Amino acid sequence: MGCSNGRFGEFGGQYVPETLMSEICRLEEAYLRLRGDPSFQAELSALLDSYAGRPSRLYFAEKMTRDLGGAKVYLKREDLNHTGSHKINNVLGQALLAKRMGKKRLIAETGAGQHGVATATAAALMGMECDIFMGREDTERQALNVYRMRLLGARVHSVTGGTMVLKDAVNEAMREWTRRVDDTHYVIGTVMGPHPFPTMVRDFQSVIGREAREQILKAEGSLPKAAIACVGGGSNAIGLFSAFLGDEGVRLIGCEAAGRGLDTGMHAATLSKGEVGVFHGMKSYFNQDGGGQIAQVYSISAGLDYPGVGPEHAFLRDMGRAEYVAVTDEQAVSAFEYIARTEGIVAAIESSHAIAHAMEAAPMYDREDSIVVCVSGRGDKDVAAIARHRGEDVRE
Ligand SMILES: *Cc1c(COP(=O)(O)O)cnc(C)c1O
């Protein structure tokens, strides 16, 4: 099917309407060509360095290490990037690719607005038009990010179909792409969707793992015992994992959102509770209701609130190379507070899911061991919601 296979075992593929198939093939062809093109890679590297602020630091969290009493905890600081998370790595890569393909316009879906803001940023930088699709529920909850995207020159479209959340915004962005493929590139925000997106987005995020591997070897002279990251669609996690896939001694641990608890129905733990299905152009695991419909998902963290997971994670889990654990809202909020107090770092509530697991994992290792935890983003955006969660009313 399609122009190439694009599968991870049985997962992935290209489940798209006829009208998109030829565009997806053009995209794959362009991507494969540019991936091996030194001038493209040099231009992207220069942008990541001078604009995004790479390489991001690998920080030894000494107080946290002492307090937890076990492996040395190293934090990969994606929160220090321009726009405040790892999303810029992918967006700059895709925007540059789109430009080389002759596209004039970028479109994207967004949930809380983080990926929309990153895409609007890249569009402003490259002088491209930008349209962002966002569920109406989300435009109302995230008014500040809507304004931020408009400030950056983007148009924001409020999607009223379905349940008016992220998955509906993806549907609408796909439809819009089908309507205007000639001058438009759809910047998918994570390792999901039809091939080549899961591979391409992984490659753009693999800079996280490449840097982290080199940095930990320099700091410790040995590889870490575990690499830990939160999983929404799974792009920061796969970016970190990709450098360690061949290192059998490195455990790869993804942290999903268990929300109010795995047995409540109010969670977004796709690998723990989902079933195999086809949605948004790919075969993977999805949270489904009894009738095989995509289930409503929930997490305190908007960035983890997606009912599916990237197909490579499904594959890595099923073949036993990576493990996935579920972390509740309550555990994530406690970790958010813990790392702020202990290390002076306000991490994103998404990243706090990984930190929560690291807090449990670190004491299980020896003092000579190390673990690497991805701090995928900064938590300024979450402060008011955490205060509310704790019963305090703070004005945003
Ligand atoms: C969007 C987001 C995530 C989730 O996306 P992945 O593709 O799973 O990485 C995680 N952390 C932050 C800070 C985000 O903004």
Short mmCIF file of C-alpha atoms and ligand atoms in Angstrom, two decimals:
data_model
loop_
_atom_site.label_atom_id
_atom_site.label_comp_id
_atom_site.label_asym_id
_atom_site.label_seq_id
_atom_site.Cartn_x
_atom_site.Cartn_y
_atom_site.Cartn_z
CA MET A 1 0.00 0.00 0.00
CA GLY A 2 1.15 3.55 -0.70
CA CYS A 3 4.55 4.65 -1.93
CA SER A 4 6.50 2.64 0.61
CA ASN A 5 5.88 0.45 3.56
CA GLY A 6 6.42 2.77 6.53
CA ARG A 7 5.68 0.12 9.12
CA PHE A 8 7.01 -0.79 12.51
CA GLY A 9 6.05 -4.46 12.61
CA GLU A 10 2.30 -4.45 12.07
CA PHE A 11 1.96 -0.79 13.15
CA GLY A 12 2.07 2.44 11.19
CA GLY A 13 1.17 2.44 7.50
CA GLN A 14 -0.70 5.00 5.39
CA TYR A 15 -4.45 4.96 5.95
CA VAL A 16 -5.41 8.12 4.08
CA PRO A 17 -7.96 9.12 1.46
CA GLU A 18 -7.03 8.73 -2.22
CA THR A 19 -6.58 12.52 -2.61
CA LEU A 20 -3.86 12.66 0.03
CA MET A 21 -1.93 9.62 -1.11
CA SER A 22 0.03 11.33 -3.87
CA GLU A 23 0.90 14.26 -1.61
CA ILE A 24 2.11 11.89 1.08
CA CYS A 25 4.30 10.16 -1.50
CA ARG A 26 5.74 13.51 -2.60
CA LEU A 27 6.44 14.32 1.02
CA GLU A 28 8.19 11.01 1.60
CA GLU A 29 10.26 11.44 -1.54
CA ALA A 30 11.27 14.98 -0.54
CA TYR A 31 12.06 13.90 3.00
CA LEU A 32 14.24 10.96 1.96
CA ARG A 33 16.13 13.20 -0.47
CA LEU A 34 16.68 16.02 2.06
CA ARG A 35 17.57 13.69 4.90
CA GLY A 36 20.74 12.84 3.02
CA ASP A 37 21.35 16.36 1.76
CA PRO A 38 24.25 18.04 3.61
CA SER A 39 23.01 21.56 2.79
CA PHE A 40 19.57 20.83 4.32
CA GLN A 41 21.09 19.27 7.41
CA ALA A 42 23.54 22.18 7.78
CA GLU A 43 20.73 24.73 7.49
CA LEU A 44 18.64 22.87 10.08
CA SER A 45 21.59 22.50 12.47
CA ALA A 46 22.37 26.19 12.21
CA LEU A 47 18.74 27.06 13.01
CA LEU A 48 18.63 24.67 15.96
CA ASP A 49 21.78 26.26 17.29
CA SER A 50 21.23 29.97 16.71
CA TYR A 51 17.43 30.15 16.95
CA ALA A 52 16.27 27.27 19.17
CA GLY A 53 19.28 27.41 21.51
CA ARG A 54 20.67 23.90 21.05
CA PRO A 55 22.36 21.86 22.27
CA SER A 56 20.15 21.68 25.34
CA ARG A 57 21.97 20.99 28.61
CA LEU A 58 22.23 17.64 30.36
CA TYR A 59 22.04 18.74 33.97
CA PHE A 60 23.17 16.62 36.93
CA ALA A 61 20.42 17.01 39.52
CA GLU A 62 22.64 16.63 42.54
CA LYS A 63 20.15 17.55 45.26
CA MET A 64 17.50 15.29 43.82
CA THR A 65 20.06 12.46 43.54
CA ARG A 66 21.11 12.87 47.17
CA ASP A 67 17.54 13.09 48.34
CA LEU A 68 16.34 10.01 46.41
CA GLY A 69 19.41 7.92 47.30
CA GLY A 70 20.28 5.80 44.29
CA ALA A 71 21.23 6.41 40.66
CA LYS A 72 22.58 9.80 39.65
CA VAL A 73 19.72 11.68 38.05
CA TYR A 74 20.50 13.63 34.89
CA LEU A 75 17.89 15.94 33.36
CA LYS A 76 17.83 16.58 29.61
CA ARG A 77 16.73 20.21 29.56
CA GLU A 78 14.41 20.57 26.54
CA ASP A 79 12.57 23.17 28.64
CA LEU A 80 15.40 25.59 27.84
CA ASN A 81 14.64 25.63 24.10
CA HIS A 82 13.03 28.62 22.38
CA THR A 83 9.22 28.37 22.84
CA GLY A 84 9.84 26.26 25.93
CA SER A 85 9.76 22.64 24.82
CA HIS A 86 11.08 19.98 22.44
CA LYS A 87 8.34 20.82 19.90
CA ILE A 88 10.54 23.42 18.19
CA ASN A 89 12.95 20.66 17.01
CA ASN A 90 10.27 19.03 14.89
CA VAL A 91 8.60 22.21 13.73
CA LEU A 92 11.80 23.81 12.43
CA GLY A 93 12.63 20.60 10.55
CA GLN A 94 9.21 20.33 8.92
CA ALA A 95 9.00 24.05 8.13
CA LEU A 96 12.37 23.96 6.40
CA LEU A 97 11.32 20.84 4.48
CA ALA A 98 8.05 22.49 3.43
CA LYS A 99 9.91 25.54 2.23
CA ARG A 100 12.27 23.40 0.15
CA MET A 101 9.18 21.71 -1.34
CA GLY A 102 7.95 25.13 -2.46
CA LYS A 103 5.08 25.35 0.05
CA LYS A 104 3.80 28.76 1.09
CA ARG A 105 1.58 27.81 4.00
CA LEU A 106 1.82 25.72 7.18
CA ILE A 107 -1.19 24.27 8.94
CA ALA A 108 -1.25 22.39 12.24
CA GLU A 109 -3.54 20.94 14.89
CA THR A 110 -3.11 21.91 18.49
CA GLY A 111 -4.62 20.85 21.81
CA ALA A 112 -3.52 23.23 24.55
CA GLY A 113 -1.77 25.40 21.99
CA GLN A 114 1.87 24.41 22.48
CA HIS A 115 2.32 22.88 19.03
CA GLY A 116 0.25 25.67 17.46
CA VAL A 117 2.52 28.29 19.01
CA ALA A 118 5.65 26.43 17.86
CA THR A 119 4.28 26.14 14.30
CA ALA A 120 3.21 29.81 14.22
CA THR A 121 6.72 30.69 15.41
CA ALA A 122 8.37 28.74 12.58
CA ALA A 123 5.96 30.26 10.05
CA ALA A 124 6.79 33.77 11.24
CA LEU A 125 10.51 33.00 11.06
CA MET A 126 10.30 31.63 7.53
CA GLY A 127 7.78 34.10 6.18
CA MET A 128 5.04 31.52 5.57
CA GLU A 129 1.27 31.74 6.02
CA CYS A 130 -0.10 29.82 8.98
CA ASP A 131 -3.49 28.35 9.93
CA ILE A 132 -3.98 26.52 13.21
CA PHE A 133 -6.90 24.19 13.99
CA MET A 134 -8.02 23.89 17.57
CA GLY A 135 -11.11 22.34 19.16
CA ARG A 136 -13.59 24.92 20.44
CA GLU A 137 -13.33 23.56 23.97
CA ASP A 138 -9.60 24.22 23.79
CA THR A 139 -9.82 27.71 22.25
CA GLU A 140 -12.01 28.67 25.19
CA ARG A 141 -9.74 27.08 27.80
CA GLN A 142 -6.54 28.42 26.23
CA ALA A 143 -7.44 31.97 25.25
CA LEU A 144 -3.93 33.22 25.99
CA ASN A 145 -2.31 30.78 23.56
CA VAL A 146 -4.88 31.66 20.91
CA TYR A 147 -3.85 35.29 21.22
CA ARG A 148 -0.17 34.31 21.22
CA MET A 149 -0.59 32.46 17.91
CA ARG A 150 -2.39 35.46 16.40
CA LEU A 151 0.40 37.70 17.65
CA LEU A 152 2.80 35.48 15.71
CA GLY A 153 0.72 36.07 12.57
CA ALA A 154 -1.32 32.85 12.48
CA ARG A 155 -5.06 32.45 11.95
CA VAL A 156 -6.68 30.23 14.56
CA HIS A 157 -9.74 28.18 13.55
CA SER A 158 -12.09 26.97 16.22
CA VAL A 159 -13.25 23.42 15.37
CA THR A 160 -16.83 22.62 16.32
CA GLY A 161 -17.04 19.03 15.03
CA GLY A 162 -17.05 15.96 17.28
CA THR A 163 -16.26 16.62 20.91
CA MET A 164 -14.39 19.84 19.96
CA VAL A 165 -11.01 18.70 21.28
CA LEU A 166 -7.61 17.67 19.92
CA LYS A 167 -8.65 14.61 17.91
CA ASP A 168 -11.28 16.73 16.13
CA ALA A 169 -8.66 19.39 15.38
CA VAL A 170 -6.52 16.66 13.74
CA ASN A 171 -9.52 15.59 11.63
CA GLU A 172 -10.11 19.16 10.49
CA ALA A 173 -6.43 19.81 9.70
CA MET A 174 -6.38 16.61 7.58
CA ARG A 175 -9.48 17.81 5.72
CA GLU A 176 -7.94 21.23 5.14
CA TRP A 177 -4.74 19.63 3.85
CA THR A 178 -6.80 17.54 1.41
CA ARG A 179 -8.51 20.73 0.19
CA ARG A 180 -5.24 22.63 -0.41
CA VAL A 181 -2.27 20.32 -0.88
CA ASP A 182 -0.67 22.45 -3.61
CA ASP A 183 0.73 25.21 -1.43
CA THR A 184 0.20 23.75 2.06
CA HIS A 185 2.18 21.49 4.37
CA TYR A 186 0.53 19.90 7.41
CA VAL A 187 2.98 20.03 10.33
CA ILE A 188 1.93 17.07 12.48
CA GLY A 189 3.03 17.68 16.06
CA THR A 190 4.13 14.24 17.19
CA VAL A 191 5.18 10.78 15.95
CA MET A 192 1.67 9.94 14.72
CA GLY A 193 -0.29 9.99 11.49
CA PRO A 194 0.45 8.27 8.18
CA HIS A 195 3.98 7.41 7.08
CA PRO A 196 6.34 9.30 6.67
CA PHE A 197 5.33 11.40 9.71
CA PRO A 198 6.21 8.95 12.52
CA THR A 199 9.66 8.39 11.00
CA MET A 200 10.27 11.99 9.99
CA VAL A 201 9.21 13.47 13.35
CA ARG A 202 11.32 10.87 15.17
CA ASP A 203 14.33 11.85 13.08
CA PHE A 204 13.81 15.55 13.84
CA GLN A 205 13.51 14.76 17.57
CA SER A 206 16.44 12.32 17.59
CA VAL A 207 18.71 15.30 18.29
CA ILE A 208 17.56 14.91 21.94
CA GLY A 209 18.95 11.39 22.19
CA ARG A 210 22.09 12.04 20.16
CA GLU A 211 23.06 14.92 22.41
CA ALA A 212 22.07 13.12 25.63
CA ARG A 213 24.11 10.03 24.76
CA GLU A 214 27.19 12.07 24.01
CA GLN A 215 26.69 14.25 27.12
CA ILE A 216 26.21 11.35 29.54
CA LEU A 217 29.26 9.53 28.14
CA LYS A 218 31.29 12.68 28.65
CA ALA A 219 29.98 13.21 32.20
CA GLU A 220 29.98 9.61 33.44
CA GLY A 221 32.12 7.63 31.03
CA SER A 222 29.31 5.08 30.79
CA LEU A 223 25.77 4.73 29.51
CA PRO A 224 22.77 5.30 31.79
CA LYS A 225 20.77 2.40 33.24
CA ALA A 226 17.53 3.97 32.04
CA ALA A 227 16.19 6.69 29.76
CA ILE A 228 12.83 8.01 30.95
CA ALA A 229 10.38 10.31 29.13
CA CYS A 230 6.69 11.15 29.10
CA VAL A 231 4.51 9.87 26.25
CA GLY A 232 1.63 11.76 24.67
CA GLY A 233 1.97 10.90 21.00
CA GLY A 234 5.50 9.96 21.93
CA SER A 235 7.87 12.34 20.12
CA ASN A 236 10.12 13.51 22.97
CA ALA A 237 10.32 9.90 24.20
CA ILE A 238 11.22 8.40 20.82
CA GLY A 239 13.69 11.24 20.26
CA LEU A 240 15.47 10.30 23.48
CA PHE A 241 15.12 6.51 23.01
CA SER A 242 16.38 6.49 19.41
CA ALA A 243 20.02 6.96 20.44
CA PHE A 244 19.90 4.05 22.92
CA LEU A 245 17.91 1.46 20.95
CA GLY A 246 21.01 -0.61 20.27
CA ASP A 247 22.28 -0.38 23.86
CA GLU A 248 20.76 -3.45 25.49
CA GLY A 249 21.77 -2.31 28.98
CA VAL A 250 19.73 0.90 28.77
CA ARG A 251 16.11 0.50 29.84
CA LEU A 252 13.74 2.69 27.84
CA ILE A 253 10.77 3.77 29.92
CA GLY A 254 7.81 5.80 28.64
CA CYS A 255 5.38 7.42 31.08
CA GLU A 256 1.74 7.68 30.04
CA ALA A 257 -1.02 9.68 31.72
CA ALA A 258 -3.07 7.60 34.15
CA GLY A 259 -5.19 10.68 34.93
CA ARG A 260 -7.55 9.98 37.83
CA GLY A 261 -6.56 6.29 37.73
CA LEU A 262 -6.50 3.43 35.20
CA ASP A 263 -9.77 1.99 36.51
CA THR A 264 -11.72 5.24 36.40
CA GLY A 265 -12.04 5.58 32.63
CA MET A 266 -10.57 9.06 33.08
CA HIS A 267 -7.04 8.62 31.74
CA ALA A 268 -5.03 8.72 28.52
CA ALA A 269 -2.95 5.57 29.06
CA THR A 270 -3.05 4.17 25.54
CA LEU A 271 -0.46 1.41 25.84
CA SER A 272 -1.74 0.29 29.24
CA LYS A 273 -5.42 0.26 28.35
CA GLY A 274 -5.84 0.74 24.59
CA GLU A 275 -6.49 -1.71 21.79
CA VAL A 276 -5.16 -2.04 18.27
CA GLY A 277 -7.04 0.05 15.73
CA VAL A 278 -6.75 2.38 12.75
CA PHE A 279 -7.24 6.13 13.20
CA HIS A 280 -5.62 9.35 12.01
CA GLY A 281 -3.88 7.57 9.13
CA MET A 282 -2.07 4.88 11.13
CA LYS A 283 -2.43 1.50 12.78
CA SER A 284 -1.54 1.63 16.45
CA TYR A 285 -3.02 1.34 19.92
CA PHE A 286 -5.96 3.60 20.73
CA ASN A 287 -8.24 4.12 23.70
CA GLN A 288 -11.55 2.74 22.49
CA ASP A 289 -14.99 2.28 23.94
CA GLY A 290 -16.83 -1.04 23.87
CA GLY A 291 -18.08 -0.40 20.32
CA GLY A 292 -14.62 0.30 18.90
CA GLN A 293 -15.14 4.09 18.82
CA ILE A 294 -12.29 6.34 19.90
CA ALA A 295 -12.84 6.95 23.60
CA GLN A 296 -12.77 10.27 25.34
CA VAL A 297 -9.48 10.60 27.19
CA TYR A 298 -8.47 12.70 30.14
CA SER A 299 -5.29 13.96 31.79
CA ILE A 300 -4.46 17.01 33.88
CA SER A 301 -1.78 17.47 31.25
CA ALA A 302 -3.12 18.74 27.90
CA GLY A 303 0.01 17.55 26.08
CA LEU A 304 -0.61 13.93 27.06
CA ASP A 305 -4.35 14.04 26.39
CA TYR A 306 -4.38 12.12 23.08
CA PRO A 307 -6.27 8.82 22.56
CA GLY A 308 -3.50 7.20 20.50
CA VAL A 309 0.24 6.64 20.54
CA GLY A 310 2.92 6.66 17.83
CA PRO A 311 3.23 3.30 16.02
CA GLU A 312 6.92 2.88 16.85
CA HIS A 313 6.08 2.87 20.56
CA ALA A 314 3.44 0.19 19.95
CA PHE A 315 6.12 -1.85 18.19
CA LEU A 316 8.83 -1.28 20.83
CA ARG A 317 6.43 -2.26 23.57
CA ASP A 318 5.20 -5.41 21.84
CA MET A 319 8.74 -6.57 21.03
CA GLY A 320 9.79 -5.91 24.64
CA ARG A 321 12.44 -3.25 23.93
CA ALA A 322 10.67 -0.42 25.74
CA GLU A 323 8.48 -0.40 28.86
CA TYR A 324 5.56 1.89 29.55
CA VAL A 325 4.22 2.86 32.94
CA ALA A 326 1.18 4.92 33.86
CA VAL A 327 1.47 7.94 36.16
CA THR A 328 -1.56 9.57 37.78
CA ASP A 329 -2.41 13.30 37.91
CA GLU A 330 -1.70 13.24 41.63
CA GLN A 331 1.77 11.69 41.22
CA ALA A 332 2.60 14.17 38.43
CA VAL A 333 1.49 17.18 40.48
CA SER A 334 3.60 15.98 43.42
CA ALA A 335 6.62 15.61 41.11
CA PHE A 336 5.95 19.10 39.67
CA GLU A 337 6.14 20.52 43.19
CA TYR A 338 9.09 18.32 44.18
CA ILE A 339 11.41 19.31 41.35
CA ALA A 340 10.55 23.00 41.77
CA ARG A 341 11.49 22.88 45.45
CA THR A 342 14.45 20.55 45.09
CA GLU A 343 16.15 21.79 41.94
CA GLY A 344 14.57 25.17 41.26
CA ILE A 345 13.10 23.94 37.97
CA VAL A 346 9.46 24.52 37.08
CA ALA A 347 8.96 21.63 34.65
CA ALA A 348 5.92 21.11 32.41
CA ILE A 349 3.18 18.96 33.91
CA GLU A 350 3.76 16.57 30.96
CA SER A 351 7.44 16.22 31.89
CA SER A 352 6.46 15.85 35.55
CA HIS A 353 5.00 12.45 34.64
CA ALA A 354 8.54 11.32 33.73
CA ILE A 355 9.98 12.95 36.84
CA ALA A 356 7.43 11.13 39.01
CA HIS A 357 8.60 7.81 37.64
CA ALA A 358 12.27 8.77 38.02
CA MET A 359 11.58 9.46 41.70
CA GLU A 360 10.44 5.84 42.07
CA ALA A 361 13.13 4.37 39.84
CA ALA A 362 16.28 6.15 41.08
CA PRO A 363 16.42 4.43 44.51
CA MET A 364 16.33 1.01 42.81
CA TYR A 365 19.78 1.55 41.30
CA ASP A 366 23.28 1.84 42.75
CA ARG A 367 25.07 5.10 43.41
CA GLU A 368 27.50 4.50 40.52
CA ASP A 369 24.59 4.16 38.10
CA SER A 370 22.92 7.00 36.25
CA ILE A 371 19.51 7.63 34.69
CA VAL A 372 18.52 10.26 32.12
CA VAL A 373 15.13 11.93 32.38
CA CYS A 374 13.75 14.15 29.63
CA VAL A 375 12.34 17.46 30.86
CA SER A 376 10.33 17.97 27.67
CA GLY A 377 9.16 21.49 28.50
CA ARG A 378 8.89 24.26 31.03
CA GLY A 379 5.95 24.58 33.36
CA ASP A 380 5.13 28.29 33.40
CA LYS A 381 2.00 27.46 31.40
CA ASP A 382 0.85 25.06 34.13
CA VAL A 383 1.31 27.11 37.27
CA ALA A 384 -2.27 28.43 37.44
CA ALA A 385 -3.78 24.98 36.80
CA ILE A 386 -1.62 23.37 39.49
CA ALA A 387 -2.66 26.10 41.94
CA ARG A 388 -6.30 25.38 41.10
CA HIS A 389 -5.67 21.66 41.55
CA ARG A 390 -4.41 22.50 45.04
CA GLY A 391 -7.47 24.62 45.76
CA GLU A 392 -5.93 28.07 45.25
CA ASP A 393 -7.36 30.55 42.79
CA VAL A 394 -4.56 32.30 40.96
CA ARG A 395 -5.30 34.78 38.19
CA GLU A 396 -3.52 34.02 34.89
C1 LIG B 1 3.31 18.31 23.57
C2 LIG B 1 4.13 18.00 24.73
C3 LIG B 1 4.38 16.67 25.14
C4 LIG B 1 3.75 15.47 24.49
O1 LIG B 1 4.18 15.22 23.20
P1 LIG B 1 5.10 14.00 22.79
O2 LIG B 1 4.94 13.93 21.32
O3 LIG B 1 4.61 12.77 23.48
O4 LIG B 1 6.49 14.33 23.18
C5 LIG B 1 5.22 16.45 26.23
N1 LIG B 1 5.78 17.49 26.89
C6 LIG B 1 5.58 18.77 26.54
C7 LIG B 1 6.22 19.84 27.33
C8 LIG B 1 4.75 19.07 25.46
O5 LIG B 1 4.53 20.35 25.12
#
